[in-house]
Short mmCIF file of C-alpha atoms in Angstrom, two decimals:
data_model
loop_
_atom_site.label_atom_id
_atom_site.label_comp_id
_atom_site.label_asym_id
_atom_site.label_seq_id
_atom_site.Cartn_x
_atom_site.Cartn_y
_atom_site.Cartn_z
CA MET A 9 -18.58 16.95 -7.52
CA TYR A 10 -17.41 20.10 -5.80
CA THR A 11 -19.77 23.01 -6.50
CA THR A 12 -16.99 25.39 -7.46
CA ASN A 13 -15.98 27.15 -10.65
CA THR A 14 -14.12 25.33 -13.39
CA GLU A 15 -10.74 26.85 -12.52
CA ILE A 16 -10.89 25.70 -8.89
CA ASN A 17 -12.01 22.24 -9.97
CA ASN A 18 -9.07 22.04 -12.35
CA GLN A 19 -6.67 23.10 -9.59
CA LEU A 20 -8.16 20.52 -7.22
CA SER A 21 -7.87 17.86 -9.89
CA ILE A 22 -4.20 18.59 -10.61
CA TRP A 23 -3.34 18.70 -6.91
CA LEU A 24 -5.09 15.39 -6.18
CA ILE A 25 -3.55 13.49 -9.08
CA VAL A 26 -0.07 14.79 -8.19
CA MET A 27 -0.60 13.63 -4.61
CA PHE A 28 -1.83 10.28 -5.94
CA TRP A 29 1.40 9.68 -7.85
CA ILE A 30 3.66 10.92 -5.05
CA ILE A 31 1.97 8.58 -2.58
CA SER A 32 2.23 5.76 -5.13
CA PHE A 33 5.96 6.43 -5.34
CA MET A 34 6.08 6.49 -1.54
CA ILE A 35 4.48 3.02 -1.42
CA ILE A 36 7.07 1.74 -3.91
CA VAL A 37 9.97 3.18 -1.89
CA GLY A 38 8.43 1.77 1.29
CA GLY A 39 8.31 -1.67 -0.29
CA LEU A 40 11.94 -1.43 -1.36
CA THR A 41 12.85 -0.25 2.15
CA ARG A 42 11.36 -3.46 3.48
CA LEU A 43 12.87 -5.68 0.76
CA THR A 44 16.35 -4.27 1.44
CA ASP A 45 15.92 -4.64 5.23
CA SER A 46 16.52 -0.92 5.62
CA GLY A 47 13.59 0.02 7.85
CA LEU A 48 15.48 -0.07 11.15
CA SER A 49 18.53 1.93 10.04
CA ILE A 50 17.23 5.14 11.66
CA THR A 51 16.48 4.35 15.28
CA GLU A 52 14.86 7.65 16.33
CA TRP A 53 11.70 9.34 15.11
CA GLU A 54 13.29 12.72 14.32
CA LEU A 55 10.08 14.34 13.14
CA PHE A 56 11.77 17.65 12.29
CA SER A 57 15.53 17.19 12.85
CA GLY A 58 15.69 14.31 10.37
CA PHE A 59 14.64 16.46 7.43
CA PHE A 60 18.28 16.71 6.33
CA PRO A 61 20.53 13.65 5.97
CA PRO A 62 23.96 13.36 7.64
CA LEU A 63 26.16 16.15 6.31
CA ASN A 64 29.58 15.02 7.55
CA GLN A 65 31.49 11.99 8.75
CA ASN A 66 30.72 12.66 12.41
CA ASP A 67 26.98 12.64 11.69
CA TRP A 68 27.31 9.30 9.92
CA ILE A 69 29.20 7.81 12.85
CA VAL A 70 26.49 9.00 15.27
CA TYR A 71 23.74 7.32 13.22
CA PHE A 72 25.82 4.16 12.82
CA ASN A 73 26.54 3.95 16.55
CA LEU A 74 22.82 4.27 17.30
CA TYR A 75 22.13 1.44 14.86
CA LYS A 76 24.76 -0.72 16.58
CA GLN A 77 22.66 -0.63 19.76
CA ILE A 78 19.65 -2.49 18.33
CA PRO A 79 19.21 -6.29 17.96
CA GLU A 80 19.27 -6.20 14.15
CA PHE A 81 22.92 -5.14 14.22
CA LYS A 82 23.95 -7.21 17.24
CA LEU A 83 22.36 -10.46 16.03
CA GLN A 84 22.27 -10.15 12.25
CA ASN A 85 24.45 -7.36 10.82
CA TYR A 86 27.34 -7.35 13.29
CA ASN A 87 29.88 -7.40 10.43
CA MET A 88 28.32 -4.43 8.66
CA THR A 89 30.66 -1.60 7.65
CA LEU A 90 29.83 2.09 7.61
CA SER A 91 29.65 2.01 3.80
CA GLU A 92 27.13 -0.84 3.92
CA PHE A 93 25.15 0.99 6.58
CA LYS A 94 24.86 4.03 4.32
CA VAL A 95 23.03 1.94 1.71
CA ILE A 96 20.21 0.90 4.06
CA PHE A 97 20.18 4.35 5.69
CA TRP A 98 19.45 6.11 2.38
CA TRP A 99 16.42 3.90 1.70
CA GLU A 100 14.87 4.67 5.09
CA TRP A 101 15.79 8.35 4.92
CA ALA A 102 14.21 8.64 1.44
CA HIS A 103 11.06 6.96 2.74
CA ARG A 104 10.79 9.38 5.65
CA PHE A 105 11.66 12.38 3.46
CA LEU A 106 8.84 11.47 1.08
CA GLY A 107 6.52 11.26 4.07
CA ARG A 108 7.41 14.82 5.07
CA LEU A 109 7.06 15.96 1.45
CA ILE A 110 3.60 14.41 1.25
CA GLY A 111 2.55 16.13 4.47
CA LEU A 112 3.65 19.56 3.25
CA GLY A 113 2.46 18.93 -0.30
CA TYR A 114 -0.98 18.14 1.03
CA LEU A 115 -1.29 20.72 3.82
CA ILE A 116 -0.24 23.87 1.93
CA PRO A 117 -2.69 23.44 -0.99
CA LEU A 118 -5.40 22.37 1.47
CA ILE A 119 -5.01 25.69 3.30
CA TYR A 120 -5.18 27.51 -0.05
CA PHE A 121 -8.40 25.72 -1.05
CA SER A 122 -9.88 26.43 2.37
CA PHE A 123 -10.01 30.11 1.37
CA LYS A 124 -11.62 29.24 -1.96
CA ILE A 125 -14.19 26.62 -0.95
CA LYS A 126 -16.47 26.30 2.05
CA ILE A 127 -14.84 24.29 4.83
CA THR A 128 -17.88 22.00 4.99
CA LYS A 129 -17.20 20.91 1.41
CA LEU A 130 -13.60 20.05 2.30
CA PHE A 131 -14.34 17.81 5.27
CA ASN A 132 -13.30 14.65 3.45
CA LEU A 133 -10.02 16.28 2.35
CA TYR A 134 -9.26 17.32 5.93
CA PHE A 135 -9.98 13.75 6.99
CA ILE A 136 -7.35 12.55 4.50
CA PHE A 137 -4.86 14.99 6.03
CA PHE A 138 -5.62 13.52 9.45
CA LEU A 139 -4.90 10.05 8.05
CA ILE A 140 -1.60 11.27 6.57
CA CYS A 141 -0.54 12.58 10.00
CA PHE A 142 -1.71 9.39 11.67
CA GLN A 143 0.24 7.39 9.10
CA GLY A 144 3.45 9.09 10.25
CA PHE A 145 2.74 7.98 13.81
CA ILE A 146 1.95 4.42 12.68
CA GLY A 147 5.22 4.37 10.73
CA TRP A 148 7.19 5.09 13.88
CA TYR A 149 4.99 2.69 15.88
CA MET A 150 6.00 0.02 13.36
CA VAL A 151 9.73 0.86 13.48
CA SER A 152 9.76 0.90 17.29
CA SER A 153 8.62 -2.75 17.34
CA GLY A 154 11.98 -3.78 15.87
CA LEU A 155 14.28 -1.80 18.12
CA VAL A 156 14.20 -3.81 21.35
CA ASP A 157 13.58 -7.55 21.21
CA SER A 158 13.49 -8.38 17.50
CA VAL A 159 15.53 -8.08 14.31
CA ASP A 160 12.39 -7.23 12.34
CA VAL A 161 9.38 -4.98 12.76
CA SER A 162 6.03 -6.47 13.74
CA HIS A 163 4.31 -7.80 10.63
CA PHE A 164 0.97 -6.72 12.13
CA ARG A 165 2.17 -3.12 12.40
CA LEU A 166 3.71 -3.34 8.92
CA SER A 167 0.36 -4.51 7.57
CA LEU A 168 -1.46 -1.64 9.27
CA HIS A 169 1.09 0.81 7.85
CA LEU A 170 0.58 -0.50 4.31
CA PHE A 171 -3.20 -0.66 4.69
CA LEU A 172 -3.32 3.00 5.72
CA ALA A 173 -1.12 3.96 2.77
CA PHE A 174 -3.53 2.33 0.34
CA LEU A 175 -6.53 3.80 2.16
CA ILE A 176 -5.08 7.31 1.79
CA LEU A 177 -4.27 6.64 -1.86
CA SER A 178 -7.80 5.35 -2.49
CA LEU A 179 -9.51 8.32 -0.83
CA ILE A 180 -7.41 10.77 -2.84
CA TYR A 181 -8.24 8.91 -6.04
CA TRP A 182 -11.93 8.84 -5.08
CA ASN A 183 -11.98 12.63 -4.71
CA TYR A 184 -10.21 12.96 -8.06
CA LEU A 185 -12.86 10.78 -9.70
CA LYS A 186 -15.64 12.90 -8.17
CA ILE A 187 -14.32 15.92 -10.03
CA ASN A 188 -13.51 14.27 -13.34
CA ILE A 189 -15.70 11.21 -13.92
CA SER A 190 -19.46 11.23 -14.36
CA ARG A 191 -21.53 8.37 -12.92
CA LYS A 192 -24.46 8.71 -15.31
CA ILE A 193 -24.71 4.98 -15.84
CA THR A 194 -28.09 3.46 -16.58
CA ASN A 195 -27.36 -0.11 -15.53
CA LYS A 196 -25.24 -0.68 -12.42
CA LEU A 197 -24.35 -3.64 -10.27
CA ASN A 198 -25.62 -3.97 -6.74
CA VAL A 199 -23.15 -1.77 -4.84
CA PHE A 200 -22.30 -4.58 -2.42
CA ILE A 201 -20.70 -6.62 -5.22
CA PRO A 202 -17.88 -4.16 -6.07
CA LEU A 203 -17.64 -3.23 -2.37
CA PHE A 204 -17.05 -6.86 -1.37
CA PHE A 205 -14.52 -7.20 -4.18
CA LEU A 206 -12.67 -4.11 -2.92
CA ILE A 207 -12.66 -5.48 0.63
CA LEU A 208 -11.10 -8.72 -0.66
CA VAL A 209 -8.39 -6.74 -2.46
CA PHE A 210 -7.56 -4.74 0.69
CA LEU A 211 -7.54 -7.94 2.73
CA GLN A 212 -5.14 -9.49 0.24
CA ILE A 213 -2.81 -6.49 0.48
CA SER A 214 -2.85 -6.77 4.27
CA ILE A 215 -1.99 -10.48 4.11
CA GLY A 216 0.69 -9.65 1.55
CA ALA A 217 2.28 -7.38 4.16
CA PHE A 218 2.34 -10.37 6.54
CA VAL A 219 4.16 -12.35 3.84
CA SER A 220 6.68 -9.55 3.38
CA GLY A 221 7.11 -8.88 7.10
CA MET A 222 7.92 -12.52 7.87
CA ASP A 223 9.87 -13.17 4.65
CA ALA A 224 7.29 -15.85 3.93
CA GLY A 225 7.84 -15.43 0.19
CA LYS A 226 11.27 -17.01 0.55
CA ILE A 227 9.86 -20.43 1.50
CA TYR A 228 7.95 -22.90 -0.67
CA ASN A 229 9.29 -21.42 -3.90
CA SER A 230 7.14 -23.57 -6.15
CA TRP A 231 3.76 -23.22 -7.83
CA PRO A 232 0.96 -24.35 -7.96
CA LEU A 233 2.01 -26.72 -5.17
CA MET A 234 3.75 -25.72 -1.97
CA GLY A 235 6.62 -28.15 -2.24
CA ASP A 236 5.05 -31.49 -3.10
CA THR A 237 1.57 -30.77 -1.75
CA TYR A 238 -1.18 -28.19 -2.16
CA PHE A 239 -1.29 -27.51 1.59
CA PRO A 240 2.14 -26.97 3.26
CA ASN A 241 3.24 -30.30 4.71
CA ASP A 242 4.93 -28.65 7.71
CA ASN A 243 1.50 -27.76 9.07
CA ASN A 244 -1.96 -29.09 9.88
CA ILE A 245 -5.13 -27.70 8.34
CA ILE A 246 -6.62 -27.24 11.81
CA ASN A 247 -3.93 -24.62 12.49
CA LEU A 248 -5.53 -22.37 9.86
CA PHE A 249 -8.37 -21.68 12.28
CA GLU A 250 -6.13 -20.38 15.05
CA PHE A 251 -4.98 -16.77 15.43
CA ALA A 252 -1.39 -18.02 15.49
CA ALA A 253 -1.78 -18.87 11.80
CA LEU A 254 -1.20 -15.19 11.03
CA SER A 255 2.30 -15.52 12.50
CA ASP A 256 3.16 -18.75 10.72
CA PRO A 257 5.08 -18.06 7.46
CA SER A 258 3.92 -21.17 5.58
CA LEU A 259 0.27 -20.68 6.53
CA VAL A 260 0.40 -16.98 5.67
CA GLN A 261 1.80 -17.81 2.23
CA PHE A 262 -0.96 -20.42 1.81
CA ILE A 263 -3.65 -17.87 2.75
CA HIS A 264 -2.14 -15.28 0.40
CA ARG A 265 -2.13 -17.73 -2.51
CA ASN A 266 -5.68 -18.92 -2.01
CA LEU A 267 -7.10 -15.48 -1.42
CA ALA A 268 -5.69 -14.59 -4.86
CA TYR A 269 -7.56 -17.54 -6.35
CA LEU A 270 -10.76 -16.41 -4.60
CA ILE A 271 -10.39 -12.88 -5.95
CA GLY A 272 -9.81 -14.28 -9.45
CA ILE A 273 -12.91 -16.49 -9.30
CA PHE A 274 -15.06 -13.67 -7.93
CA TYR A 275 -13.83 -11.43 -10.74
CA ILE A 276 -14.86 -14.02 -13.36
CA ILE A 277 -18.36 -14.14 -11.84
CA ILE A 278 -18.65 -10.33 -11.94
CA PHE A 279 -17.26 -10.25 -15.49
CA TYR A 280 -19.82 -12.84 -16.62
CA LYS A 281 -22.68 -10.96 -14.95
CA ILE A 282 -21.74 -7.66 -16.61
CA TYR A 283 -21.43 -9.12 -20.10
CA ARG A 284 -24.49 -11.36 -19.77
CA ASN A 285 -26.62 -8.35 -18.79
CA LYS A 286 -24.95 -6.14 -21.41
CA MET A 287 -23.89 -3.44 -18.96
CA TYR A 288 -22.03 -1.54 -21.67
CA ASP A 289 -21.01 1.35 -19.41
CA LEU A 290 -19.04 -1.05 -17.20
CA TYR A 291 -17.19 -2.91 -19.95
CA LYS A 292 -14.10 -0.70 -19.90
CA SER A 293 -13.74 -0.67 -16.11
CA ILE A 294 -14.19 -4.44 -15.71
CA ASN A 295 -11.71 -5.09 -18.54
CA TYR A 296 -9.07 -2.85 -16.95
CA LEU A 297 -9.68 -4.56 -13.64
CA GLY A 298 -9.16 -7.95 -15.26
CA ILE A 299 -5.86 -6.91 -16.84
CA PHE A 300 -4.44 -5.83 -13.49
CA ILE A 301 -5.72 -8.94 -11.70
CA ILE A 302 -4.00 -11.17 -14.24
CA LEU A 303 -0.81 -9.09 -14.02
CA GLN A 304 -0.87 -9.20 -10.22
CA ILE A 305 -1.36 -12.97 -10.12
CA ILE A 306 1.42 -13.58 -12.66
CA LEU A 307 3.84 -11.33 -10.75
CA GLY A 308 2.81 -13.04 -7.50
CA ILE A 309 3.66 -16.43 -8.99
CA PHE A 310 7.06 -15.19 -10.21
CA THR A 311 7.70 -13.62 -6.79
CA VAL A 312 7.22 -17.03 -5.20
CA LEU A 313 9.23 -18.89 -7.84
CA TYR A 314 12.18 -16.50 -7.51
CA GLY A 315 12.16 -16.44 -3.71
CA ALA A 316 10.93 -12.84 -3.38
CA GLN A 317 13.82 -11.53 -5.47
CA ILE A 318 13.83 -7.78 -4.99
CA TYR A 319 12.99 -6.64 -8.53
CA VAL A 320 10.16 -9.12 -9.05
CA ALA A 321 8.75 -8.53 -5.56
CA SER A 322 8.83 -4.77 -6.13
CA MET A 323 6.99 -5.16 -9.44
CA HIS A 324 4.39 -7.24 -7.60
CA GLN A 325 3.82 -4.37 -5.19
CA ILE A 326 3.75 -1.77 -7.95
CA SER A 327 1.06 -3.72 -9.78
CA SER A 328 -1.01 -3.74 -6.57
CA ILE A 329 -1.27 0.05 -6.86
CA PHE A 330 -2.90 -0.34 -10.27
CA LEU A 331 -5.12 -3.15 -9.00
CA VAL A 332 -6.39 -1.07 -6.08
CA SER A 333 -6.90 1.98 -8.32
CA SER A 334 -8.89 0.01 -10.88
CA SER A 335 -10.94 -1.56 -8.06
CA ILE A 336 -11.71 1.90 -6.67
CA TYR A 337 -12.70 3.10 -10.14
CA PHE A 338 -15.00 0.10 -10.63
CA PHE A 339 -16.55 0.62 -7.20
CA TYR A 340 -16.99 4.35 -7.86
CA LEU A 341 -18.94 3.76 -11.08
CA ASN A 342 -21.41 1.53 -9.24
CA THR A 343 -22.16 3.93 -6.37
CA LYS A 344 -24.16 7.09 -5.94
CA PHE A 345 -22.77 8.50 -2.71
CA ASN A 346 -19.87 10.94 -2.45
#
């Protein structure tokens, strides 16, 4: 915990939990931006000038004409009207506006706390600010991949963008837990068990971004089989062991499904170990974790069955925020380091 007075700790706590929820909302809006194919509607970075949206008809025409120059319009949306363009524009603009809001909402309080607490004790919070700035760059790096030779952004860059978002969210939540939650637990798991579980969850989120980026959720809309077989019949198992598998929609969906099963099985093993050894202090955290795993799997199944329909797919992503948070909480209780 921070060695500060109670008032400063309370202020830090409020700031961190507010940032946690704003970033959670940002992840949700980012997911909807992807699901509505809105991410390429603003074709320039506009770090400062894009703070305000178009204010008149001429501004809208300028943005629309810029959009008409990229492959997504020329090859896919060539019949789009200005009114239709405004819909996808607002999603991307809201996503970028939230990014700017997060940057300011983090930096200004951080400067304030720098006068209240020794800089050395704020190193991890400054590191988070660095990640937030870096995330803005990665966001543009992702968008730029869809402006020249493709109608979509690179799913690898999309995955990196989402991974960083969850990393930032997790570090903020970790610092919140340090202030508010005691780790005076007598019987803990080996720290590598919850750590490995957390790594699996982050890996699953990254693969989920591949699924989203390639619209892989819109194929093989059946469960538990993929069509008529467990393994997609448009592929060979040997292809799973090639790097190209990460760019193959059917194989990516197969990996995403089976990684979910692996996470579920590993959870059951951890759950059994905790209850067998009567680790009472971990009961609540492992139960919460189980609830969100079940919810995430159920929503994942419905996402597949409904062909990544926007509302179900968005709920699937929202539940991932709770899954990651409960995984961080479980990991936190089983560690000693800050």
